[in-house]
Amino acid sequence: MSIIKKMKVSAIKKVSAVIVLLMPLFVMVGCGSQPVHKSYAIPERSHSQQCYITQKESYIWLEQEDEWFALPLKARQQFEQEQIDWSEENVLIVSLGQKPSAGFDIELSQWLLEQDYWQVTRITSEPESGSMQAMMMSSPCVLVKIPKTIKSFSLINPEGRILGRWPY
């Protein structure tokens, strides 16, 4: 084999070795440049039949602990077990207000969870006409924790009408 041919083969082997060694680096750089999409699960909700928020139907968005302490003491006590990390979470409380009997309920369903935007449907139920219900004042509500990474959150009714949008 001639010297020139040997040099060409040697150069090809070196280039091949460099390519093989650099390939994982190219793959890592390529994968690392893709945007990260966080996967979200439907958040757990806490329900109470005695929320002690007595004004009519209301939607309360809390971003800081001092806003939490502005709620009536009895309302906060219903959710004492909730471990709220105010640096990481906002809180939404959806209340039906004061009702004359048991049997009223509120549910959050049909969650749409996108990277920066969440939407949920508020569904309420009332006791059937003529059904037997405990005659007691109730104030049903639901509390849900929303990550602060969510830039926009909407609450809608089953017909699609926006009931609230946060932050404002």
GROMACS .gro file of N, CA and C in nm, residues 87-152:
model
  198
   87SER      N    1  -4.573   2.933   4.896
   87SER     CA    2  -4.471   2.971   4.798
   87SER      C    3  -4.488   2.894   4.667
   88GLU      N    4  -4.560   2.783   4.670
   88GLU     CA    5  -4.578   2.698   4.553
   88GLU      C    6  -4.722   2.688   4.502
   89GLU      N    7  -4.820   2.726   4.587
   89GLU     CA    8  -4.960   2.699   4.553
   89GLU      C    9  -5.050   2.821   4.576
   90ASN      N   10  -5.149   2.835   4.489
   90ASN     CA   11  -5.262   2.924   4.511
   90ASN      C   12  -5.378   2.836   4.554
   91VAL      N   13  -5.481   2.896   4.610
   91VAL     CA   14  -5.597   2.820   4.656
   91VAL      C   15  -5.723   2.880   4.593
   92LEU      N   16  -5.809   2.793   4.544
   92LEU     CA   17  -5.941   2.834   4.497
   92LEU      C   18  -6.045   2.766   4.585
   93ILE      N   19  -6.135   2.848   4.640
   93ILE     CA   20  -6.248   2.795   4.716
   93ILE      C   21  -6.374   2.832   4.638
   94VAL      N   22  -6.452   2.731   4.604
   94VAL     CA   23  -6.579   2.751   4.536
   94VAL      C   24  -6.688   2.717   4.637
   95SER      N   25  -6.773   2.816   4.667
   95SER     CA   26  -6.875   2.800   4.770
   95SER      C   27  -7.014   2.821   4.710
   96LEU      N   28  -7.110   2.743   4.757
   96LEU     CA   29  -7.249   2.762   4.715
   96LEU      C   30  -7.323   2.861   4.802
   97GLY      N   31  -7.259   2.910   4.909
   97GLY     CA   32  -7.328   2.999   5.001
   97GLY      C   33  -7.417   2.920   5.095
   98GLN      N   34  -7.497   2.989   5.172
   98GLN     CA   35  -7.581   2.923   5.271
   98GLN      C   36  -7.703   2.859   5.205
   99LYS      N   37  -7.729   2.735   5.241
   99LYS     CA   38  -7.842   2.658   5.186
   99LYS      C   39  -7.931   2.612   5.301
  100PRO      N   40  -8.063   2.595   5.277
  100PRO     CA   41  -8.157   2.564   5.384
  100PRO      C   42  -8.160   2.418   5.428
  101SER      N   43  -8.093   2.329   5.354
  101SER     CA   44  -8.096   2.187   5.391
  101SER      C   45  -7.972   2.117   5.340
  102ALA      N   46  -7.958   1.991   5.379
  102ALA     CA   47  -7.851   1.908   5.324
  102ALA      C   48  -7.891   1.868   5.182
  103GLY      N   49  -7.804   1.807   5.110
  103GLY     CA   50  -7.836   1.759   4.976
  103GLY      C   51  -7.781   1.845   4.864
  104PHE      N   52  -7.729   1.963   4.897
  104PHE     CA   53  -7.666   2.047   4.796
  104PHE      C   54  -7.520   2.004   4.786
  105ASP      N   55  -7.467   2.005   4.666
  105ASP     CA   56  -7.328   1.961   4.649
  105ASP      C   57  -7.265   2.038   4.534
  106ILE      N   58  -7.134   2.039   4.534
  106ILE     CA   59  -7.057   2.107   4.430
  106ILE      C   60  -6.944   2.014   4.387
  107GLU      N   61  -6.920   2.011   4.258
  107GLU     CA   62  -6.815   1.925   4.203
  107GLU      C   63  -6.738   2.003   4.097
  108LEU      N   64  -6.608   1.980   4.093
  108LEU     CA   65  -6.524   2.037   3.987
  108LEU      C   66  -6.485   1.922   3.897
  109SER      N   67  -6.517   1.934   3.769
  109SER     CA   68  -6.489   1.823   3.677
  109SER      C   69  -6.448   1.877   3.540
  110GLN      N   70  -6.424   1.786   3.448
  110GLN     CA   71  -6.383   1.818   3.311
  110GLN      C   72  -6.261   1.910   3.311
  111TRP      N   73  -6.157   1.866   3.379
  111TRP     CA   74  -6.034   1.944   3.390
  111TRP      C   75  -5.960   1.947   3.256
  112LEU      N   76  -5.919   2.066   3.216
  112LEU     CA   77  -5.832   2.086   3.100
  112LEU      C   78  -5.701   2.137   3.157
  113LEU      N   79  -5.596   2.057   3.147
  113LEU     CA   80  -5.466   2.091   3.206
  113LEU      C   81  -5.363   2.109   3.097
  114GLU      N   82  -5.331   2.233   3.067
  114GLU     CA   83  -5.226   2.264   2.972
  114GLU      C   84  -5.110   2.326   3.048
  115GLN      N   85  -4.999   2.348   2.979
  115GLN     CA   86  -4.876   2.391   3.044
  115GLN      C   87  -4.894   2.516   3.130
  116ASP      N   88  -4.952   2.622   3.077
  116ASP     CA   89  -4.967   2.747   3.153
  116ASP      C   90  -5.112   2.780   3.184
  117TYR      N   91  -5.206   2.698   3.137
  117TYR     CA   92  -5.347   2.732   3.147
  117TYR      C   93  -5.428   2.611   3.193
  118TRP      N   94  -5.512   2.631   3.294
  118TRP     CA   95  -5.602   2.525   3.339
  118TRP      C   96  -5.744   2.577   3.332
  119GLN      N   97  -5.836   2.486   3.306
  119GLN     CA   98  -5.978   2.520   3.306
  119GLN      C   99  -6.054   2.405   3.371
  120VAL      N  100  -6.158   2.439   3.448
  120VAL     CA  101  -6.238   2.337   3.514
  120VAL      C  102  -6.385   2.380   3.509
  121THR      N  103  -6.472   2.282   3.507
  121THR     CA  104  -6.616   2.307   3.505
  121THR      C  105  -6.673   2.287   3.645
  122ARG      N  106  -6.752   2.384   3.689
  122ARG     CA  107  -6.820   2.376   3.818
  122ARG      C  108  -6.958   2.319   3.796
  123ILE      N  109  -6.987   2.210   3.864
  123ILE     CA  110  -7.118   2.146   3.853
  123ILE      C  111  -7.180   2.145   3.993
  124THR      N  112  -7.303   2.194   4.003
  124THR     CA  113  -7.373   2.192   4.131
  124THR      C  114  -7.490   2.096   4.122
  125SER      N  115  -7.525   2.042   4.235
  125SER     CA  116  -7.644   1.957   4.240
  125SER      C  117  -7.730   2.000   4.358
  126GLU      N  118  -7.859   1.988   4.339
  126GLU     CA  119  -7.955   2.023   4.442
  126GLU      C  120  -8.036   1.900   4.474
  127PRO      N  121  -8.096   1.895   4.593
  127PRO     CA  122  -8.180   1.779   4.625
  127PRO      C  123  -8.302   1.775   4.532
  128GLU      N  124  -8.343   1.656   4.498
  128GLU     CA  125  -8.461   1.641   4.413
  128GLU      C  126  -8.584   1.694   4.486
  129SER      N  127  -8.673   1.751   4.410
  129SER     CA  128  -8.796   1.803   4.467
  129SER      C  129  -8.872   1.690   4.536
  130GLY      N  130  -8.911   1.712   4.658
  130GLY     CA  131  -8.987   1.613   4.734
  130GLY      C  132  -8.901   1.510   4.806
  131SER      N  133  -8.769   1.514   4.786
  131SER     CA  134  -8.682   1.417   4.854
  131SER      C  135  -8.665   1.456   5.000
  132MET      N  136  -8.637   1.358   5.082
  132MET     CA  137  -8.616   1.382   5.226
  132MET      C  138  -8.472   1.427   5.248
  133GLN      N  139  -8.457   1.543   5.311
  133GLN     CA  140  -8.325   1.597   5.341
  133GLN      C  141  -8.325   1.647   5.485
  134ALA      N  142  -8.211   1.641   5.548
  134ALA     CA  143  -8.199   1.697   5.683
  134ALA      C  144  -8.224   1.846   5.675
  135MET      N  145  -8.311   1.896   5.762
  135MET     CA  146  -8.340   2.039   5.765
  135MET      C  147  -8.236   2.106   5.853
  136MET      N  148  -8.133   2.153   5.792
  136MET     CA  149  -8.023   2.220   5.862
  136MET      C  150  -7.959   2.318   5.766
  137MET      N  151  -7.908   2.424   5.819
  137MET     CA  152  -7.836   2.519   5.735
  137MET      C  153  -7.702   2.456   5.697
  138SER      N  154  -7.669   2.462   5.570
  138SER     CA  155  -7.540   2.412   5.523
  138SER      C  156  -7.477   2.519   5.435
  139SER      N  157  -7.349   2.506   5.413
  139SER     CA  158  -7.278   2.597   5.322
  139SER      C  159  -7.168   2.517   5.253
  140PRO      N  160  -7.207   2.436   5.153
  140PRO     CA  161  -7.112   2.348   5.086
  140PRO      C  162  -7.006   2.425   5.007
  141CYS      N  163  -6.887   2.370   5.008
  141CYS     CA  164  -6.779   2.430   4.930
  141CYS      C  165  -6.674   2.325   4.897
  142VAL      N  166  -6.585   2.362   4.809
  142VAL     CA  167  -6.473   2.277   4.771
  142VAL      C  168  -6.349   2.365   4.764
  143LEU      N  169  -6.238   2.311   4.810
  143LEU     CA  170  -6.108   2.380   4.807
  143LEU      C  171  -6.016   2.300   4.717
  144VAL      N  172  -5.943   2.370   4.630
  144VAL     CA  173  -5.846   2.305   4.543
  144VAL      C  174  -5.719   2.389   4.539
  145LYS      N  175  -5.605   2.321   4.541
  145LYS     CA  176  -5.475   2.388   4.536
  145LYS      C  177  -5.426   2.387   4.391
  146ILE      N  178  -5.386   2.506   4.343
  146ILE     CA  179  -5.339   2.523   4.205
  146ILE      C  180  -5.192   2.565   4.208
  147PRO      N  181  -5.104   2.496   4.137
  147PRO     CA  182  -4.963   2.536   4.137
  147PRO      C  183  -4.945   2.680   4.087
  148LYS      N  184  -4.855   2.753   4.148
  148LYS     CA  185  -4.828   2.891   4.107
  148LYS      C  186  -4.768   2.898   3.966
  149THR      N  187  -4.719   2.786   3.915
  149THR     CA  188  -4.664   2.784   3.779
  149THR      C  189  -4.773   2.801   3.673
  150ILE      N  190  -4.898   2.781   3.711
  150ILE     CA  191  -5.009   2.798   3.618
  150ILE      C  192  -5.036   2.947   3.605
  151LYS      N  193  -5.024   2.999   3.484
  151LYS     CA  194  -5.036   3.144   3.461
  151LYS      C  195  -5.181   3.191   3.451
  152SER      N  196  -5.273   3.101   3.412
  152SER     CA  197  -5.412   3.140   3.396
  152SER      C  198  -5.501   3.021   3.433
   0.00000   0.00000   0.00000
